[in-house]
PDB file of C-alpha atoms in Angstrom:
ATOM      1  CA  MET S 293      86.417  36.772 124.394  1.00  0.00           C
ATOM      2  CA  GLU S 294      87.247  39.666 126.425  1.00  0.00           C
ATOM      3  CA  LYS S 295      84.914  41.880 127.420  1.00  0.00           C
ATOM      4  CA  LEU S 296      87.555  44.414 128.612  1.00  0.00           C
ATOM      5  CA  VAL S 297      91.394  44.976 127.395  1.00  0.00           C
ATOM      6  CA  ILE S 298      93.338  47.248 129.537  1.00  0.00           C
ATOM      7  CA  VAL S 299      97.041  47.989 127.848  1.00  0.00           C
ATOM      8  CA  GLY S 300      99.000  49.235 130.095  1.00  0.00           C
ATOM      9  CA  SER S 301      99.974  49.348 133.377  1.00  0.00           C
ATOM     10  CA  GLY S 302     100.270  52.507 134.712  1.00  0.00           C
ATOM     11  CA  PRO S 303      97.459  55.319 136.947  1.00  0.00           C
ATOM     12  CA  ALA S 304      95.525  55.489 134.181  1.00  0.00           C
ATOM     13  CA  GLY S 305      95.867  51.676 132.458  1.00  0.00           C
ATOM     14  CA  LEU S 306      95.268  50.659 136.535  1.00  0.00           C
ATOM     15  CA  THR S 307      92.780  53.394 137.303  1.00  0.00           C
ATOM     16  CA  ALA S 308      90.329  52.268 134.575  1.00  0.00           C
ATOM     17  CA  ALA S 309      90.713  48.199 136.230  1.00  0.00           C
ATOM     18  CA  ILE S 310      89.304  49.111 139.930  1.00  0.00           C
ATOM     19  CA  TYR S 311      86.449  50.811 137.625  1.00  0.00           C
ATOM     20  CA  ALA S 312      86.383  47.935 135.935  1.00  0.00           C
ATOM     21  CA  ALA S 313      86.722  45.569 137.549  1.00  0.00           C
ATOM     22  CA  ARG S 314      83.706  47.238 139.603  1.00  0.00           C
ATOM     23  CA  ALA S 315      81.452  47.197 137.188  1.00  0.00           C
ATOM     24  CA  ALA S 316      82.312  43.280 136.628  1.00  0.00           C
ATOM     25  CA  LEU S 317      84.107  43.060 133.497  1.00  0.00           C
ATOM     26  CA  GLN S 318      86.236  41.307 134.917  1.00  0.00           C
ATOM     27  CA  PRO S 319      89.306  43.473 132.689  1.00  0.00           C
ATOM     28  CA  LEU S 320      92.315  42.320 131.532  1.00  0.00           C
ATOM     29  CA  VAL S 321      94.858  44.590 132.021  1.00  0.00           C
ATOM     30  CA  LEU S 322      99.056  44.021 129.218  1.00  0.00           C
ATOM     31  CA  GLU S 323     101.153  45.362 131.757  1.00  0.00           C
ATOM     32  CA  GLY S 324     103.774  45.952 128.501  1.00  0.00           C
ATOM     33  CA  MET S 325     107.231  46.868 128.773  1.00  0.00           C
ATOM     34  CA  GLN S 326     107.199  48.982 132.202  1.00  0.00           C
ATOM     35  CA  PRO S 327     105.111  47.721 134.353  1.00  0.00           C
ATOM     36  CA  GLY S 328     103.265  50.455 136.788  1.00  0.00           C
ATOM     37  CA  GLY S 329     104.741  53.667 134.356  1.00  0.00           C
ATOM     38  CA  GLN S 330     106.682  56.637 135.383  1.00  0.00           C
ATOM     39  CA  LEU S 331     106.164  56.681 138.649  1.00  0.00           C
ATOM     40  CA  MET S 332     108.124  53.280 138.567  1.00  0.00           C
ATOM     41  CA  GLN S 333     111.661  54.940 138.602  1.00  0.00           C
ATOM     42  CA  THR S 334     109.699  58.790 140.603  1.00  0.00           C
ATOM     43  CA  THR S 335     111.260  58.523 144.557  1.00  0.00           C
ATOM     44  CA  ASP S 336     108.602  60.045 146.803  1.00  0.00           C
ATOM     45  CA  VAL S 337     104.802  61.426 145.427  1.00  0.00           C
ATOM     46  CA  GLU S 338     103.386  63.640 147.827  1.00  0.00           C
ATOM     47  CA  ASN S 339     100.565  65.513 144.963  1.00  0.00           C
ATOM     48  CA  PHE S 340      98.464  62.245 144.518  1.00  0.00           C
ATOM     49  CA  PRO S 341      95.498  62.898 147.707  1.00  0.00           C
ATOM     50  CA  GLY S 342      95.013  60.871 149.917  1.00  0.00           C
ATOM     51  CA  PHE S 343      98.616  59.723 151.253  1.00  0.00           C
ATOM     52  CA  VAL S 344      99.944  62.520 154.139  1.00  0.00           C
ATOM     53  CA  HIS S 345     103.344  61.220 153.556  1.00  0.00           C
ATOM     54  CA  PRO S 346     105.153  61.183 150.629  1.00  0.00           C
ATOM     55  CA  ILE S 347     104.865  57.224 149.019  1.00  0.00           C
ATOM     56  CA  PRO S 348     107.466  56.283 147.014  1.00  0.00           C
ATOM     57  CA  GLY S 349     106.346  55.781 142.999  1.00  0.00           C
ATOM     58  CA  PRO S 350     106.282  52.315 142.600  1.00  0.00           C
ATOM     59  CA  GLU S 351     104.425  51.738 146.215  1.00  0.00           C
ATOM     60  CA  LEU S 352     101.512  53.296 144.980  1.00  0.00           C
ATOM     61  CA  VAL S 353     101.168  51.590 142.264  1.00  0.00           C
ATOM     62  CA  ASP S 354     101.433  48.564 143.870  1.00  0.00           C
ATOM     63  CA  SER S 355      98.919  49.494 146.286  1.00  0.00           C
ATOM     64  CA  MET S 356      96.504  50.487 143.408  1.00  0.00           C
ATOM     65  CA  ARG S 357      97.532  46.849 141.265  1.00  0.00           C
ATOM     66  CA  ARG S 358      96.935  44.872 144.787  1.00  0.00           C
ATOM     67  CA  GLN S 359      93.190  46.696 144.983  1.00  0.00           C
ATOM     68  CA  ALA S 360      92.858  45.917 141.096  1.00  0.00           C
ATOM     69  CA  GLU S 361      93.558  43.089 141.983  1.00  0.00           C
ATOM     70  CA  ARG S 362      91.291  43.024 145.119  1.00  0.00           C
ATOM     71  CA  LEU S 363      88.038  43.835 143.090  1.00  0.00           C
ATOM     72  CA  GLY S 364      89.226  41.115 140.380  1.00  0.00           C
ATOM     73  CA  ALA S 365      91.486  42.572 137.212  1.00  0.00           C
ATOM     74  CA  ARG S 366      93.719  39.720 136.486  1.00  0.00           C
ATOM     75  CA  PHE S 367      97.208  40.589 134.265  1.00  0.00           C
ATOM     76  CA  MET S 368      99.238  39.556 131.920  1.00  0.00           C
ATOM     77  CA  ALA S 369     102.326  40.474 132.087  1.00  0.00           C
ATOM     78  CA  ASP S 370     102.842  40.843 127.749  1.00  0.00           C
ATOM     79  CA  ALA S 371     102.729  43.551 125.792  1.00  0.00           C
ATOM     80  CA  LEU S 372     101.013  45.200 123.324  1.00  0.00           C
ATOM     81  CA  THR S 373     103.191  44.965 119.568  1.00  0.00           C
ATOM     82  CA  GLY S 374     100.016  45.211 117.060  1.00  0.00           C
ATOM     83  CA  CYS S 375      96.271  45.487 116.736  1.00  0.00           C
ATOM     84  CA  ASP S 376      93.371  45.746 114.672  1.00  0.00           C
ATOM     85  CA  PHE S 377      90.287  47.248 115.154  1.00  0.00           C
ATOM     86  CA  THR S 378      88.463  47.130 111.923  1.00  0.00           C
ATOM     87  CA  GLU S 379      85.327  44.865 113.024  1.00  0.00           C
ATOM     88  CA  GLU S 380      83.547  45.115 115.688  1.00  0.00           C
ATOM     89  CA  THR S 381      86.017  41.911 118.147  1.00  0.00           C
ATOM     90  CA  LYS S 382      88.696  44.448 118.553  1.00  0.00           C
ATOM     91  CA  LYS S 383      91.915  41.466 117.762  1.00  0.00           C
ATOM     92  CA  LEU S 384      95.572  42.401 119.810  1.00  0.00           C
ATOM     93  CA  VAL S 385      98.512  40.245 119.288  1.00  0.00           C
ATOM     94  CA  THR S 386     100.911  40.344 122.054  1.00  0.00           C
ATOM     95  CA  MET S 387     104.919  39.916 122.370  1.00  0.00           C
ATOM     96  CA  THR S 388     104.122  36.730 123.446  1.00  0.00           C
ATOM     97  CA  GLY S 389     102.921  35.643 120.457  1.00  0.00           C
ATOM     98  CA  LYS S 390      98.724  35.809 122.043  1.00  0.00           C
ATOM     99  CA  THR S 391      95.869  36.789 119.129  1.00  0.00           C
ATOM    100  CA  ILE S 392      93.888  38.633 122.345  1.00  0.00           C
ATOM    101  CA  GLU S 393      90.062  38.805 121.143  1.00  0.00           C
ATOM    102  CA  ALA S 394      88.375  42.550 123.276  1.00  0.00           C
ATOM    103  CA  GLU S 395      84.828  43.461 122.982  1.00  0.00           C
ATOM    104  CA  ALA S 396      85.938  47.050 123.737  1.00  0.00           C
ATOM    105  CA  VAL S 397      89.753  47.836 124.987  1.00  0.00           C
ATOM    106  CA  ILE S 398      91.616  50.339 126.341  1.00  0.00           C
ATOM    107  CA  LEU S 399      93.727  52.439 125.279  1.00  0.00           C
ATOM    108  CA  ALA S 400      97.013  53.638 128.226  1.00  0.00           C
ATOM    109  CA  THR S 401     100.001  53.363 126.949  1.00  0.00           C
ATOM    110  CA  GLY S 402     101.983  56.393 128.230  1.00  0.00           C
ATOM    111  CA  ALA S 403     104.162  58.455 127.254  1.00  0.00           C
ATOM    112  CA  THR S 404     108.061  58.293 127.850  1.00  0.00           C
ATOM    113  CA  ALA S 405     110.084  61.586 129.021  1.00  0.00           C
ATOM    114  CA  ARG S 406     112.561  62.191 126.895  1.00  0.00           C
ATOM    115  CA  TRP S 407     115.907  62.088 128.389  1.00  0.00           C
ATOM    116  CA  LEU S 408     119.595  64.311 127.494  1.00  0.00           C
ATOM    117  CA  GLY S 409     121.194  60.702 127.538  1.00  0.00           C
ATOM    118  CA  ILE S 410     124.066  61.884 129.519  1.00  0.00           C
ATOM    119  CA  GLU S 411     121.957  61.159 133.195  1.00  0.00           C
ATOM    120  CA  GLY S 412     123.356  57.322 134.557  1.00  0.00           C
ATOM    121  CA  LYS S 413     123.194  57.525 137.913  1.00  0.00           C
ATOM    122  CA  TYR S 414     122.339  60.402 138.342  1.00  0.00           C
ATOM    123  CA  ARG S 415     118.237  60.194 137.689  1.00  0.00           C
ATOM    124  CA  GLY S 416     116.627  60.006 140.622  1.00  0.00           C
ATOM    125  CA  ARG S 417     119.312  61.485 142.553  1.00  0.00           C
ATOM    126  CA  GLY S 418     119.009  65.145 141.539  1.00  0.00           C
ATOM    127  CA  VAL S 419     118.188  64.901 137.933  1.00  0.00           C
ATOM    128  CA  SER S 420     114.174  64.466 137.254  1.00  0.00           C
ATOM    129  CA  THR S 421     111.720  65.809 134.293  1.00  0.00           C
ATOM    130  CA  CYS S 422     108.869  66.859 136.265  1.00  0.00           C
ATOM    131  CA  ALA S 423     108.948  70.133 138.072  1.00  0.00           C
ATOM    132  CA  THR S 424     105.278  69.744 139.481  1.00  0.00           C
ATOM    133  CA  CYS S 425     106.423  66.480 140.827  1.00  0.00           C
ATOM    134  CA  ASP S 426     109.818  67.073 142.239  1.00  0.00           C
ATOM    135  CA  GLY S 427     110.207  70.530 142.855  1.00  0.00           C
ATOM    136  CA  ALA S 428     108.614  70.549 145.979  1.00  0.00           C
ATOM    137  CA  PHE S 429     112.073  69.255 146.985  1.00  0.00           C
ATOM    138  CA  TYR S 430     114.265  72.281 146.810  1.00  0.00           C
ATOM    139  CA  LYS S 431     113.532  75.039 148.350  1.00  0.00           C
ATOM    140  CA  GLY S 432     115.970  77.266 148.777  1.00  0.00           C
ATOM    141  CA  LYS S 433     117.092  75.559 147.025  1.00  0.00           C
ATOM    142  CA  ARG S 434     120.212  76.097 142.892  1.00  0.00           C
ATOM    143  CA  VAL S 435     118.146  74.542 140.304  1.00  0.00           C
ATOM    144  CA  ALA S 436     118.313  74.039 136.086  1.00  0.00           C
ATOM    145  CA  VAL S 437     115.785  72.910 133.474  1.00  0.00           C
ATOM    146  CA  ILE S 438     117.075  71.969 129.794  1.00  0.00           C
ATOM    147  CA  GLY S 439     114.514  72.501 127.423  1.00  0.00           C
ATOM    148  CA  GLY S 440     113.360  75.947 124.936  1.00  0.00           C
ATOM    149  CA  GLY S 441     110.290  75.690 125.132  1.00  0.00           C
ATOM    150  CA  ASP S 442     106.893  75.593 126.498  1.00  0.00           C
ATOM    151  CA  THR S 443     107.456  72.546 129.191  1.00  0.00           C
ATOM    152  CA  ALA S 444     111.085  74.163 130.289  1.00  0.00           C
ATOM    153  CA  LEU S 445     110.033  77.731 130.738  1.00  0.00           C
ATOM    154  CA  THR S 446     106.728  76.516 132.451  1.00  0.00           C
ATOM    155  CA  GLU S 447     108.486  74.247 134.666  1.00  0.00           C
ATOM    156  CA  ALA S 448     111.303  77.316 135.062  1.00  0.00           C
ATOM    157  CA  LEU S 449     108.045  79.377 136.002  1.00  0.00           C
ATOM    158  CA  TYR S 450     107.001  76.615 138.148  1.00  0.00           C
ATOM    159  CA  LEU S 451     110.255  76.562 140.195  1.00  0.00           C
ATOM    160  CA  SER S 452     111.436  80.142 140.930  1.00  0.00           C
ATOM    161  CA  GLN S 453     108.924  80.127 143.034  1.00  0.00           C
ATOM    162  CA  ILE S 454     110.154  77.757 145.053  1.00  0.00           C
ATOM    163  CA  ALA S 455     113.906  77.410 145.038  1.00  0.00           C
ATOM    164  CA  ALA S 456     116.003  80.436 145.530  1.00  0.00           C
ATOM    165  CA  SER S 457     117.704  80.754 141.443  1.00  0.00           C
ATOM    166  CA  VAL S 458     116.446  79.001 138.617  1.00  0.00           C
ATOM    167  CA  THR S 459     119.179  78.646 134.992  1.00  0.00           C
ATOM    168  CA  LEU S 460     117.016  77.525 132.110  1.00  0.00           C
ATOM    169  CA  ILE S 461     119.214  76.425 130.174  1.00  0.00           C
ATOM    170  CA  HIS S 462     118.809  76.071 126.371  1.00  0.00           C
ATOM    171  CA  ARG S 463     120.876  75.145 123.175  1.00  0.00           C
ATOM    172  CA  ARG S 464     120.037  77.798 120.610  1.00  0.00           C
ATOM    173  CA  ASP S 465     119.502  81.433 121.136  1.00  0.00           C
ATOM    174  CA  THR S 466     116.049  81.785 121.096  1.00  0.00           C
ATOM    175  CA  PHE S 467     113.304  79.587 122.502  1.00  0.00           C
ATOM    176  CA  ARG S 468     110.789  78.956 121.114  1.00  0.00           C
ATOM    177  CA  ALA S 469     107.890  78.751 123.691  1.00  0.00           C
ATOM    178  CA  THR S 470     104.980  81.328 123.284  1.00  0.00           C
ATOM    179  CA  PRO S 471     105.976  85.274 123.270  1.00  0.00           C
ATOM    180  CA  SER S 472     104.065  85.146 126.614  1.00  0.00           C
ATOM    181  CA  LEU S 473     106.340  82.426 128.465  1.00  0.00           C
ATOM    182  CA  GLN S 474     109.623  84.453 127.148  1.00  0.00           C
ATOM    183  CA  GLU S 475     108.399  87.862 128.617  1.00  0.00           C
ATOM    184  CA  LYS S 476     107.176  85.885 131.647  1.00  0.00           C
ATOM    185  CA  ALA S 477     110.783  84.377 131.650  1.00  0.00           C
ATOM    186  CA  ALA S 478     112.322  87.402 131.353  1.00  0.00           C
ATOM    187  CA  ALA S 479     110.731  90.117 134.214  1.00  0.00           C
ATOM    188  CA  THR S 480     111.245  86.930 137.627  1.00  0.00           C
ATOM    189  CA  ALA S 481     113.918  87.789 139.250  1.00  0.00           C
ATOM    190  CA  ASN S 482     115.184  84.542 139.827  1.00  0.00           C
ATOM    191  CA  ILE S 483     115.557  83.358 136.775  1.00  0.00           C
ATOM    192  CA  ASP S 484     118.709  83.327 134.912  1.00  0.00           C
ATOM    193  CA  LEU S 485     118.668  83.184 130.728  1.00  0.00           C
ATOM    194  CA  LEU S 486     122.217  80.627 130.088  1.00  0.00           C
ATOM    195  CA  LEU S 487     121.473  80.841 125.685  1.00  0.00           C
ATOM    196  CA  GLU S 488     123.252  79.097 122.859  1.00  0.00           C
ATOM    197  CA  THR S 489     124.327  76.373 125.797  1.00  0.00           C
ATOM    198  CA  VAL S 490     124.472  72.560 126.153  1.00  0.00           C
ATOM    199  CA  PRO S 491     125.089  70.157 128.918  1.00  0.00           C
ATOM    200  CA  GLU S 492     127.911  67.287 128.863  1.00  0.00           C
ATOM    201  CA  ALA S 493     128.376  66.076 131.833  1.00  0.00           C
ATOM    202  CA  PHE S 494     126.318  66.136 135.465  1.00  0.00           C
ATOM    203  CA  LEU S 495     128.960  65.890 138.253  1.00  0.00           C
ATOM    204  CA  GLY S 496     128.581  65.301 142.130  1.00  0.00           C
ATOM    205  CA  GLU S 497     129.933  61.405 144.178  1.00  0.00           C
ATOM    206  CA  ARG S 498     126.167  60.302 145.190  1.00  0.00           C
ATOM    207  CA  LYS S 499     123.556  62.650 143.591  1.00  0.00           C
ATOM    208  CA  VAL S 500     123.801  66.135 141.882  1.00  0.00           C
ATOM    209  CA  GLU S 501     126.639  68.618 142.729  1.00  0.00           C
ATOM    210  CA  ALA S 502     127.122  70.737 139.011  1.00  0.00           C
ATOM    211  CA  LEU S 503     126.848  70.449 135.644  1.00  0.00           C
ATOM    212  CA  ARG S 504     129.193  70.882 133.111  1.00  0.00           C
ATOM    213  CA  VAL S 505     127.976  72.953 129.839  1.00  0.00           C
ATOM    214  CA  ARG S 506     129.212  73.760 126.834  1.00  0.00           C
ATOM    215  CA  ASN S 507     128.716  76.880 124.488  1.00  0.00           C
ATOM    216  CA  VAL S 508     127.768  76.147 121.031  1.00  0.00           C
ATOM    217  CA  LYS S 509     129.324  78.527 119.427  1.00  0.00           C
ATOM    218  CA  THR S 510     132.823  79.213 121.525  1.00  0.00           C
ATOM    219  CA  GLY S 511     133.096  76.166 122.483  1.00  0.00           C
ATOM    220  CA  GLU S 512     134.105  77.251 125.974  1.00  0.00           C
ATOM    221  CA  THR S 513     132.867  75.425 128.747  1.00  0.00           C
ATOM    222  CA  SER S 514     132.642  76.182 132.989  1.00  0.00           C
ATOM    223  CA  GLU S 515     130.764  74.327 135.898  1.00  0.00           C
ATOM    224  CA  LEU S 516     127.533  74.662 137.181  1.00  0.00           C
ATOM    225  CA  PRO S 517     126.808  74.745 140.752  1.00  0.00           C
ATOM    226  CA  LEU S 518     123.729  73.324 141.301  1.00  0.00           C
ATOM    227  CA  ASP S 519     121.112  71.537 143.311  1.00  0.00           C
ATOM    228  CA  GLY S 520     119.054  70.050 140.886  1.00  0.00           C
ATOM    229  CA  VAL S 521     118.255  69.571 136.625  1.00  0.00           C
ATOM    230  CA  PHE S 522     114.631  69.452 135.183  1.00  0.00           C
ATOM    231  CA  VAL S 523     115.247  68.049 132.022  1.00  0.00           C
ATOM    232  CA  ALA S 524     111.704  69.344 129.395  1.00  0.00           C
ATOM    233  CA  ILE S 525     112.866  68.099 126.466  1.00  0.00           C
ATOM    234  CA  GLY S 526     109.076  66.635 125.652  1.00  0.00           C
ATOM    235  CA  HIS S 527     107.977  63.489 125.583  1.00  0.00           C
ATOM    236  CA  ASP S 528     106.899  60.382 123.296  1.00  0.00           C
ATOM    237  CA  PRO S 529     103.308  59.084 123.541  1.00  0.00           C
ATOM    238  CA  GLU S 530     103.724  54.859 122.683  1.00  0.00           C
ATOM    239  CA  THR S 531     101.957  54.590 119.721  1.00  0.00           C
ATOM    240  CA  ALA S 532     104.171  53.910 117.170  1.00  0.00           C
ATOM    241  CA  VAL S 533     102.524  50.321 116.789  1.00  0.00           C
ATOM    242  CA  LEU S 534      98.725  52.601 117.034  1.00  0.00           C
ATOM    243  CA  ARG S 535      99.233  54.133 114.122  1.00  0.00           C
ATOM    244  CA  GLY S 536      97.116  53.900 110.712  1.00  0.00           C
ATOM    245  CA  LYS S 537      95.157  52.175 113.790  1.00  0.00           C
ATOM    246  CA  VAL S 538      93.042  55.385 115.987  1.00  0.00           C
ATOM    247  CA  ALA S 539      93.692  59.208 115.228  1.00  0.00           C
ATOM    248  CA  LEU S 540      97.192  60.800 116.129  1.00  0.00           C
ATOM    249  CA  ASP S 541      97.801  64.344 116.462  1.00  0.00           C
ATOM    250  CA  GLU S 542     101.141  65.658 114.309  1.00  0.00           C
ATOM    251  CA  SER S 543     102.281  64.415 117.883  1.00  0.00           C
ATOM    252  CA  GLY S 544     102.109  61.461 117.860  1.00  0.00           C
ATOM    253  CA  TYR S 545      98.839  61.133 120.607  1.00  0.00           C
ATOM    254  CA  ILE S 546      95.241  59.223 120.488  1.00  0.00           C
ATOM    255  CA  GLU S 547      92.841  62.020 119.618  1.00  0.00           C
ATOM    256  CA  ALA S 548      89.815  61.697 122.509  1.00  0.00           C
ATOM    257  CA  ASP S 549      86.914  63.302 123.776  1.00  0.00           C
ATOM    258  CA  GLY S 550      85.918  62.023 127.543  1.00  0.00           C
ATOM    259  CA  GLY S 551      88.220  58.855 126.631  1.00  0.00           C
ATOM    260  CA  ARG S 552      86.561  57.906 123.106  1.00  0.00           C
ATOM    261  CA  THR S 553      88.937  57.454 120.545  1.00  0.00           C
ATOM    262  CA  SER S 554      88.120  57.444 116.567  1.00  0.00           C
ATOM    263  CA  VAL S 555      87.953  53.541 116.347  1.00  0.00           C
ATOM    264  CA  PRO S 556      84.108  52.929 118.687  1.00  0.00           C
ATOM    265  CA  GLY S 557      85.032  50.565 121.664  1.00  0.00           C
ATOM    266  CA  VAL S 558      88.222  51.458 121.904  1.00  0.00           C
ATOM    267  CA  PHE S 559      89.235  54.503 124.471  1.00  0.00           C
ATOM    268  CA  ALA S 560      91.685  55.666 126.040  1.00  0.00           C
ATOM    269  CA  ALA S 561      93.461  57.541 129.043  1.00  0.00           C
ATOM    270  CA  GLY S 562      95.849  59.086 130.226  1.00  0.00           C
ATOM    271  CA  ASP S 563      99.350  60.590 128.802  1.00  0.00           C
ATOM    272  CA  VAL S 564      98.655  58.694 125.439  1.00  0.00           C
ATOM    273  CA  GLN S 565      95.947  61.440 125.203  1.00  0.00           C
ATOM    274  CA  GLU S 566      97.410  64.050 127.214  1.00  0.00           C
ATOM    275  CA  ARG S 567      99.607  66.620 125.599  1.00  0.00           C
ATOM    276  CA  ARG S 568      99.548  68.932 128.737  1.00  0.00           C
ATOM    277  CA  PHE S 569      99.403  67.346 132.195  1.00  0.00           C
ATOM    278  CA  LYS S 570     101.718  64.553 132.243  1.00  0.00           C
ATOM    279  CA  GLN S 571     100.318  63.991 136.353  1.00  0.00           C
ATOM    280  CA  ALA S 572      99.507  60.984 138.129  1.00  0.00           C
ATOM    281  CA  VAL S 573      96.422  62.370 139.258  1.00  0.00           C
ATOM    282  CA  THR S 574      95.111  63.920 136.286  1.00  0.00           C
ATOM    283  CA  ALA S 575      95.541  60.376 134.604  1.00  0.00           C
ATOM    284  CA  ALA S 576      94.437  57.859 137.096  1.00  0.00           C
ATOM    285  CA  ALA S 577      90.987  60.868 135.774  1.00  0.00           C
ATOM    286  CA  SER S 578      91.139  59.543 132.793  1.00  0.00           C
ATOM    287  CA  GLY S 579      91.356  55.672 133.868  1.00  0.00           C
ATOM    288  CA  CYS S 580      87.919  56.337 135.689  1.00  0.00           C
ATOM    289  CA  VAL S 581      87.083  58.432 132.352  1.00  0.00           C
ATOM    290  CA  ALA S 582      87.847  55.506 129.663  1.00  0.00           C
ATOM    291  CA  ALA S 583      86.033  53.258 132.599  1.00  0.00           C
ATOM    292  CA  LEU S 584      83.111  54.559 131.761  1.00  0.00           C
ATOM    293  CA  GLU S 585      82.612  54.811 129.285  1.00  0.00           C
ATOM    294  CA  ALA S 586      83.456  52.111 128.411  1.00  0.00           C
ATOM    295  CA  GLU S 587      81.387  50.613 130.282  1.00  0.00           C
ATOM    296  CA  ARG S 588      78.402  52.575 129.346  1.00  0.00           C
ATOM    297  CA  TYR S 589      79.255  50.915 124.870  1.00  0.00           C
ATOM    298  CA  LEU S 590      79.487  47.327 126.381  1.00  0.00           C
ATOM    299  CA  GLN S 591      76.200  48.146 128.022  1.00  0.00           C
ATOM    300  CA  GLU S 592      74.174  49.497 125.050  1.00  0.00           C
ATOM    301  CA  ARG S 593      75.810  46.718 123.146  1.00  0.00           C
ATOM    302  CA  ASN S 594      74.375  44.314 124.948  1.00  0.00           C
TER     303      ASN S 594
END
């Protein structure tokens, strides 16, 4: 019987492990299919507090993991494939066929950014899914944002303050974003709108140098010289295995209030319960909250 099992090993899961270990809960961390989460695909992180100079995403993850291990957290190279939260004792089934029983669980399975499927070698070499993370590397340069929802227009507006020019590419003739965001984007001098257009290929030797696009009505193709491209077509929370186990919203994100889910003893942290801010620091903060709530729950239970 484990006191606390943390499912996921991104910033949320690792921070939860640090706090839980300091509380002498001896947490067991299921690393998941992608140990370290999305940070493992990030080159330089320069907006995580405490680092004067940019730190590579994998290095940041490694530091957080070693800190958790030093404090007493344990790690298992396995992934969640099933669970039963109907009883007071929670049961977790893993990919390797193990069944783990726990008094409390923190779900930090994260969310996966949607890609176009044509990025290939250009991921991290001019193609990103996070303007807040990587926008600073394109100061005074030419960038494009692909997407038509709130996320895409918010990213474009953010980048317009950094980059020399921003081309907003959308496959339809109208945006899905809220009217206020559309008005701001249309009124921003260095944002150009390219509608009814889809990306076809990234071009460049070692990094992105251009993007080939196609007009969906005429079929005409053209090449846009660019230094960077931001894909903003949404995220998918990693909750397939959790459907019917905890309450999810219409987009599949876990409904959580201060880390607490609909099931007593089951908590959530990070991108799996955060629809808006996909940041390492916000994930870490929610991991802290979930661990403190789990600690309180276990104290009251015992």
